[in-house]
Amino acid sequence: MNKENVKQFFKTALRISWKAFLFVFIISLKAHAKRSKQYCKDLDKTREDLILENKHDIADEVGM
């Protein structure tokens, strides 16, 4: 192998590894966004449940 072939090999390897890194990074961002969206839904559900419990507790205190 001469110097030019080695240089071309490393350029190609760098290009491939950069694309692989971007691919994995984008996939992980999508997964994180999906988890965050589900977490927000769970928080909203928990908040709604707490509001309903609070309304029932207030109604019990008032005597309704």
PDB file of N, CA and C in Angstrom:
ATOM      1  N   MET A   1       0.852  -1.193   0.000  1.00  0.00           N
ATOM      2  CA  MET A   1       0.000   0.000   0.000  1.00  0.00           C
ATOM      3  C   MET A   1       0.886   1.240   0.000  1.00  0.00           C
ATOM      4  N   ASN A   2       0.555   2.146  -0.873  1.00  0.00           N
ATOM      5  CA  ASN A   2       1.322   3.385  -0.870  1.00  0.00           C
ATOM      6  C   ASN A   2       0.614   4.441  -0.016  1.00  0.00           C
ATOM      7  N   LYS A   3       1.235   5.576   0.083  1.00  0.00           N
ATOM      8  CA  LYS A   3       0.751   6.637   0.961  1.00  0.00           C
ATOM      9  C   LYS A   3      -0.639   7.128   0.539  1.00  0.00           C
ATOM     10  N   GLU A   4      -0.891   7.216  -0.746  1.00  0.00           N
ATOM     11  CA  GLU A   4      -2.179   7.705  -1.249  1.00  0.00           C
ATOM     12  C   GLU A   4      -3.320   6.743  -0.902  1.00  0.00           C
ATOM     13  N   ASN A   5      -3.054   5.449  -1.002  1.00  0.00           N
ATOM     14  CA  ASN A   5      -4.079   4.460  -0.649  1.00  0.00           C
ATOM     15  C   ASN A   5      -4.432   4.523   0.835  1.00  0.00           C
ATOM     16  N   VAL A   6      -3.420   4.696   1.670  1.00  0.00           N
ATOM     17  CA  VAL A   6      -3.651   4.797   3.112  1.00  0.00           C
ATOM     18  C   VAL A   6      -4.481   6.041   3.423  1.00  0.00           C
ATOM     19  N   LYS A   7      -4.143   7.150   2.789  1.00  0.00           N
ATOM     20  CA  LYS A   7      -4.879   8.394   3.003  1.00  0.00           C
ATOM     21  C   LYS A   7      -6.340   8.229   2.569  1.00  0.00           C
ATOM     22  N   GLN A   8      -6.569   7.607   1.429  1.00  0.00           N
ATOM     23  CA  GLN A   8      -7.922   7.380   0.926  1.00  0.00           C
ATOM     24  C   GLN A   8      -8.695   6.444   1.860  1.00  0.00           C
ATOM     25  N   PHE A   9      -8.010   5.424   2.378  1.00  0.00           N
ATOM     26  CA  PHE A   9      -8.649   4.489   3.301  1.00  0.00           C
ATOM     27  C   PHE A   9      -9.147   5.216   4.549  1.00  0.00           C
ATOM     28  N   PHE A  10      -8.307   6.072   5.136  1.00  0.00           N
ATOM     29  CA  PHE A  10      -8.707   6.774   6.349  1.00  0.00           C
ATOM     30  C   PHE A  10      -9.791   7.813   6.082  1.00  0.00           C
ATOM     31  N   LYS A  11      -9.769   8.445   4.922  1.00  0.00           N
ATOM     32  CA  LYS A  11     -10.845   9.375   4.566  1.00  0.00           C
ATOM     33  C   LYS A  11     -12.180   8.640   4.493  1.00  0.00           C
ATOM     34  N   THR A  12     -12.159   7.482   3.836  1.00  0.00           N
ATOM     35  CA  THR A  12     -13.383   6.688   3.709  1.00  0.00           C
ATOM     36  C   THR A  12     -13.854   6.195   5.074  1.00  0.00           C
ATOM     37  N   ALA A  13     -12.933   5.724   5.895  1.00  0.00           N
ATOM     38  CA  ALA A  13     -13.289   5.237   7.230  1.00  0.00           C
ATOM     39  C   ALA A  13     -13.876   6.364   8.075  1.00  0.00           C
ATOM     40  N   LEU A  14     -13.296   7.545   7.986  1.00  0.00           N
ATOM     41  CA  LEU A  14     -13.808   8.685   8.737  1.00  0.00           C
ATOM     42  C   LEU A  14     -15.204   9.070   8.261  1.00  0.00           C
ATOM     43  N   ARG A  15     -15.410   9.062   6.966  1.00  0.00           N
ATOM     44  CA  ARG A  15     -16.711   9.405   6.404  1.00  0.00           C
ATOM     45  C   ARG A  15     -17.777   8.406   6.858  1.00  0.00           C
ATOM     46  N   ILE A  16     -17.437   7.124   6.834  1.00  0.00           N
ATOM     47  CA  ILE A  16     -18.387   6.087   7.253  1.00  0.00           C
ATOM     48  C   ILE A  16     -18.675   6.190   8.747  1.00  0.00           C
ATOM     49  N   SER A  17     -17.652   6.394   9.559  1.00  0.00           N
ATOM     50  CA  SER A  17     -17.866   6.475  11.001  1.00  0.00           C
ATOM     51  C   SER A  17     -18.674   7.718  11.364  1.00  0.00           C
ATOM     52  N   TRP A  18     -18.485   8.820  10.654  1.00  0.00           N
ATOM     53  CA  TRP A  18     -19.247  10.033  10.897  1.00  0.00           C
ATOM     54  C   TRP A  18     -20.723   9.805  10.589  1.00  0.00           C
ATOM     55  N   LYS A  19     -21.005   9.128   9.475  1.00  0.00           N
ATOM     56  CA  LYS A  19     -22.398   8.832   9.119  1.00  0.00           C
ATOM     57  C   LYS A  19     -23.022   7.876  10.132  1.00  0.00           C
ATOM     58  N   ALA A  20     -22.257   6.906  10.588  1.00  0.00           N
ATOM     59  CA  ALA A  20     -22.762   5.970  11.598  1.00  0.00           C
ATOM     60  C   ALA A  20     -23.059   6.705  12.901  1.00  0.00           C
ATOM     61  N   PHE A  21     -22.184   7.618  13.290  1.00  0.00           N
ATOM     62  CA  PHE A  21     -22.419   8.407  14.498  1.00  0.00           C
ATOM     63  C   PHE A  21     -23.696   9.225  14.367  1.00  0.00           C
ATOM     64  N   LEU A  22     -23.889   9.888  13.235  1.00  0.00           N
ATOM     65  CA  LEU A  22     -25.107  10.675  13.031  1.00  0.00           C
ATOM     66  C   LEU A  22     -26.353   9.797  13.082  1.00  0.00           C
ATOM     67  N   PHE A  23     -26.284   8.635  12.468  1.00  0.00           N
ATOM     68  CA  PHE A  23     -27.413   7.714  12.464  1.00  0.00           C
ATOM     69  C   PHE A  23     -27.789   7.318  13.893  1.00  0.00           C
ATOM     70  N   VAL A  24     -26.806   6.915  14.679  1.00  0.00           N
ATOM     71  CA  VAL A  24     -27.067   6.509  16.063  1.00  0.00           C
ATOM     72  C   VAL A  24     -27.561   7.694  16.886  1.00  0.00           C
ATOM     73  N   PHE A  25     -27.000   8.864  16.665  1.00  0.00           N
ATOM     74  CA  PHE A  25     -27.408  10.060  17.399  1.00  0.00           C
ATOM     75  C   PHE A  25     -28.863  10.411  17.104  1.00  0.00           C
ATOM     76  N   ILE A  26     -29.253  10.363  15.842  1.00  0.00           N
ATOM     77  CA  ILE A  26     -30.633  10.683  15.468  1.00  0.00           C
ATOM     78  C   ILE A  26     -31.598   9.652  16.038  1.00  0.00           C
ATOM     79  N   ILE A  27     -31.231   8.385  15.982  1.00  0.00           N
ATOM     80  CA  ILE A  27     -32.083   7.338  16.551  1.00  0.00           C
ATOM     81  C   ILE A  27     -32.258   7.553  18.056  1.00  0.00           C
ATOM     82  N   SER A  28     -31.186   7.895  18.747  1.00  0.00           N
ATOM     83  CA  SER A  28     -31.286   8.106  20.193  1.00  0.00           C
ATOM     84  C   SER A  28     -32.114   9.347  20.513  1.00  0.00           C
ATOM     85  N   LEU A  29     -32.024  10.382  19.684  1.00  0.00           N
ATOM     86  CA  LEU A  29     -32.866  11.560  19.897  1.00  0.00           C
ATOM     87  C   LEU A  29     -34.341  11.229  19.724  1.00  0.00           C
ATOM     88  N   LYS A  30     -34.641  10.439  18.708  1.00  0.00           N
ATOM     89  CA  LYS A  30     -36.035  10.035  18.490  1.00  0.00           C
ATOM     90  C   LYS A  30     -36.549   9.218  19.671  1.00  0.00           C
ATOM     91  N   ALA A  31     -35.739   8.316  20.175  1.00  0.00           N
ATOM     92  CA  ALA A  31     -36.143   7.499  21.321  1.00  0.00           C
ATOM     93  C   ALA A  31     -36.353   8.370  22.556  1.00  0.00           C
ATOM     94  N   HIS A  32     -35.472   9.333  22.755  1.00  0.00           N
ATOM     95  CA  HIS A  32     -35.607  10.240  23.891  1.00  0.00           C
ATOM     96  C   HIS A  32     -36.886  11.067  23.774  1.00  0.00           C
ATOM     97  N   ALA A  33     -37.184  11.551  22.576  1.00  0.00           N
ATOM     98  CA  ALA A  33     -38.402  12.337  22.366  1.00  0.00           C
ATOM     99  C   ALA A  33     -39.642  11.494  22.648  1.00  0.00           C
ATOM    100  N   LYS A  34     -39.601  10.245  22.247  1.00  0.00           N
ATOM    101  CA  LYS A  34     -40.737   9.351  22.482  1.00  0.00           C
ATOM    102  C   LYS A  34     -40.934   9.127  23.977  1.00  0.00           C
ATOM    103  N   ARG A  35     -39.823   8.888  24.708  1.00  0.00           N
ATOM    104  CA  ARG A  35     -39.919   8.696  26.156  1.00  0.00           C
ATOM    105  C   ARG A  35     -40.408   9.963  26.840  1.00  0.00           C
ATOM    106  N   SER A  36     -39.932  11.118  26.403  1.00  0.00           N
ATOM    107  CA  SER A  36     -40.346  12.382  27.006  1.00  0.00           C
ATOM    108  C   SER A  36     -41.830  12.629  26.781  1.00  0.00           C
ATOM    109  N   LYS A  37     -42.294  12.319  25.597  1.00  0.00           N
ATOM    110  CA  LYS A  37     -43.711  12.498  25.281  1.00  0.00           C
ATOM    111  C   LYS A  37     -44.565  11.606  26.178  1.00  0.00           C
ATOM    112  N   GLN A  38     -44.155  10.354  26.359  1.00  0.00           N
ATOM    113  CA  GLN A  38     -44.890   9.429  27.222  1.00  0.00           C
ATOM    114  C   GLN A  38     -44.836   9.906  28.669  1.00  0.00           C
ATOM    115  N   TYR A  39     -43.688  10.420  29.107  1.00  0.00           N
ATOM    116  CA  TYR A  39     -43.551  10.925  30.469  1.00  0.00           C
ATOM    117  C   TYR A  39     -44.503  12.096  30.701  1.00  0.00           C
ATOM    118  N   CYS A  40     -44.616  12.989  29.714  1.00  0.00           N
ATOM    119  CA  CYS A  40     -45.534  14.125  29.844  1.00  0.00           C
ATOM    120  C   CYS A  40     -46.978  13.650  29.917  1.00  0.00           C
ATOM    121  N   LYS A  41     -47.320  12.646  29.121  1.00  0.00           N
ATOM    122  CA  LYS A  41     -48.681  12.094  29.183  1.00  0.00           C
ATOM    123  C   LYS A  41     -48.952  11.516  30.566  1.00  0.00           C
ATOM    124  N   ASP A  42     -47.970  10.798  31.112  1.00  0.00           N
ATOM    125  CA  ASP A  42     -48.130  10.213  32.441  1.00  0.00           C
ATOM    126  C   ASP A  42     -48.270  11.302  33.499  1.00  0.00           C
ATOM    127  N   LEU A  43     -47.502  12.374  33.362  1.00  0.00           N
ATOM    128  CA  LEU A  43     -47.615  13.485  34.311  1.00  0.00           C
ATOM    129  C   LEU A  43     -48.988  14.131  34.241  1.00  0.00           C
ATOM    130  N   ASP A  44     -49.494  14.343  33.031  1.00  0.00           N
ATOM    131  CA  ASP A  44     -50.826  14.931  32.880  1.00  0.00           C
ATOM    132  C   ASP A  44     -51.883  14.032  33.501  1.00  0.00           C
ATOM    133  N   LYS A  45     -51.760  12.730  33.295  1.00  0.00           N
ATOM    134  CA  LYS A  45     -52.719  11.782  33.865  1.00  0.00           C
ATOM    135  C   LYS A  45     -52.653  11.826  35.385  1.00  0.00           C
ATOM    136  N   THR A  46     -51.452  11.852  35.933  1.00  0.00           N
ATOM    137  CA  THR A  46     -51.289  11.918  37.383  1.00  0.00           C
ATOM    138  C   THR A  46     -51.871  13.217  37.925  1.00  0.00           C
ATOM    139  N   ARG A  47     -51.628  14.314  37.210  1.00  0.00           N
ATOM    140  CA  ARG A  47     -52.155  15.612  37.641  1.00  0.00           C
ATOM    141  C   ARG A  47     -53.677  15.593  37.634  1.00  0.00           C
ATOM    142  N   GLU A  48     -54.267  15.018  36.583  1.00  0.00           N
ATOM    143  CA  GLU A  48     -55.728  14.935  36.511  1.00  0.00           C
ATOM    144  C   GLU A  48     -56.274  14.078  37.650  1.00  0.00           C
ATOM    145  N   ASP A  49     -55.598  12.972  37.946  1.00  0.00           N
ATOM    146  CA  ASP A  49     -56.030  12.109  39.048  1.00  0.00           C
ATOM    147  C   ASP A  49     -55.964  12.855  40.377  1.00  0.00           C
ATOM    148  N   LEU A  50     -54.897  13.623  40.582  1.00  0.00           N
ATOM    149  CA  LEU A  50     -54.771  14.387  41.828  1.00  0.00           C
ATOM    150  C   LEU A  50     -55.845  15.462  41.929  1.00  0.00           C
ATOM    151  N   ILE A  51     -56.173  16.101  40.826  1.00  0.00           N
ATOM    152  CA  ILE A  51     -57.226  17.121  40.831  1.00  0.00           C
ATOM    153  C   ILE A  51     -58.561  16.487  41.191  1.00  0.00           C
ATOM    154  N   LEU A  52     -58.855  15.328  40.599  1.00  0.00           N
ATOM    155  CA  LEU A  52     -60.109  14.638  40.918  1.00  0.00           C
ATOM    156  C   LEU A  52     -60.155  14.224  42.383  1.00  0.00           C
ATOM    157  N   GLU A  53     -59.044  13.702  42.910  1.00  0.00           N
ATOM    158  CA  GLU A  53     -58.997  13.326  44.324  1.00  0.00           C
ATOM    159  C   GLU A  53     -59.220  14.545  45.207  1.00  0.00           C
ATOM    160  N   ASN A  54     -58.615  15.660  44.844  1.00  0.00           N
ATOM    161  CA  ASN A  54     -58.755  16.885  45.620  1.00  0.00           C
ATOM    162  C   ASN A  54     -60.202  17.361  45.593  1.00  0.00           C
ATOM    163  N   LYS A  55     -60.849  17.279  44.437  1.00  0.00           N
ATOM    164  CA  LYS A  55     -62.258  17.685  44.342  1.00  0.00           C
ATOM    165  C   LYS A  55     -63.128  16.805  45.232  1.00  0.00           C
ATOM    166  N   HIS A  56     -62.853  15.500  45.243  1.00  0.00           N
ATOM    167  CA  HIS A  56     -63.631  14.593  46.093  1.00  0.00           C
ATOM    168  C   HIS A  56     -63.384  14.893  47.565  1.00  0.00           C
ATOM    169  N   ASP A  57     -62.138  15.184  47.924  1.00  0.00           N
ATOM    170  CA  ASP A  57     -61.826  15.507  49.318  1.00  0.00           C
ATOM    171  C   ASP A  57     -62.524  16.788  49.746  1.00  0.00           C
ATOM    172  N   ILE A  58     -62.539  17.796  48.881  1.00  0.00           N
ATOM    173  CA  ILE A  58     -63.210  19.062  49.202  1.00  0.00           C
ATOM    174  C   ILE A  58     -64.708  18.831  49.319  1.00  0.00           C
ATOM    175  N   ALA A  59     -65.261  18.021  48.416  1.00  0.00           N
ATOM    176  CA  ALA A  59     -66.697  17.729  48.475  1.00  0.00           C
ATOM    177  C   ALA A  59     -67.038  16.998  49.769  1.00  0.00           C
ATOM    178  N   ASP A  60     -66.174  16.106  50.226  1.00  0.00           N
ATOM    179  CA  ASP A  60     -66.415  15.398  51.489  1.00  0.00           C
ATOM    180  C   ASP A  60     -66.353  16.356  52.668  1.00  0.00           C
ATOM    181  N   GLU A  61     -65.434  17.313  52.630  1.00  0.00           N
ATOM    182  CA  GLU A  61     -65.310  18.276  53.724  1.00  0.00           C
ATOM    183  C   GLU A  61     -66.527  19.188  53.779  1.00  0.00           C
ATOM    184  N   VAL A  62     -67.031  19.589  52.625  1.00  0.00           N
ATOM    185  CA  VAL A  62     -68.186  20.484  52.580  1.00  0.00           C
ATOM    186  C   VAL A  62     -69.448  19.712  52.939  1.00  0.00           C
ATOM    187  N   GLY A  63     -69.439  18.422  52.710  1.00  0.00           N
ATOM    188  CA  GLY A  63     -70.591  17.601  53.060  1.00  0.00           C
ATOM    189  C   GLY A  63     -71.493  17.325  51.878  1.00  0.00           C
ATOM    190  N   MET A  64     -70.943  17.349  50.688  1.00  0.00           N
ATOM    191  CA  MET A  64     -71.759  17.089  49.505  1.00  0.00           C
ATOM    192  C   MET A  64     -71.814  15.625  49.220  1.00  0.00           C
TER     193      MET A  64
END
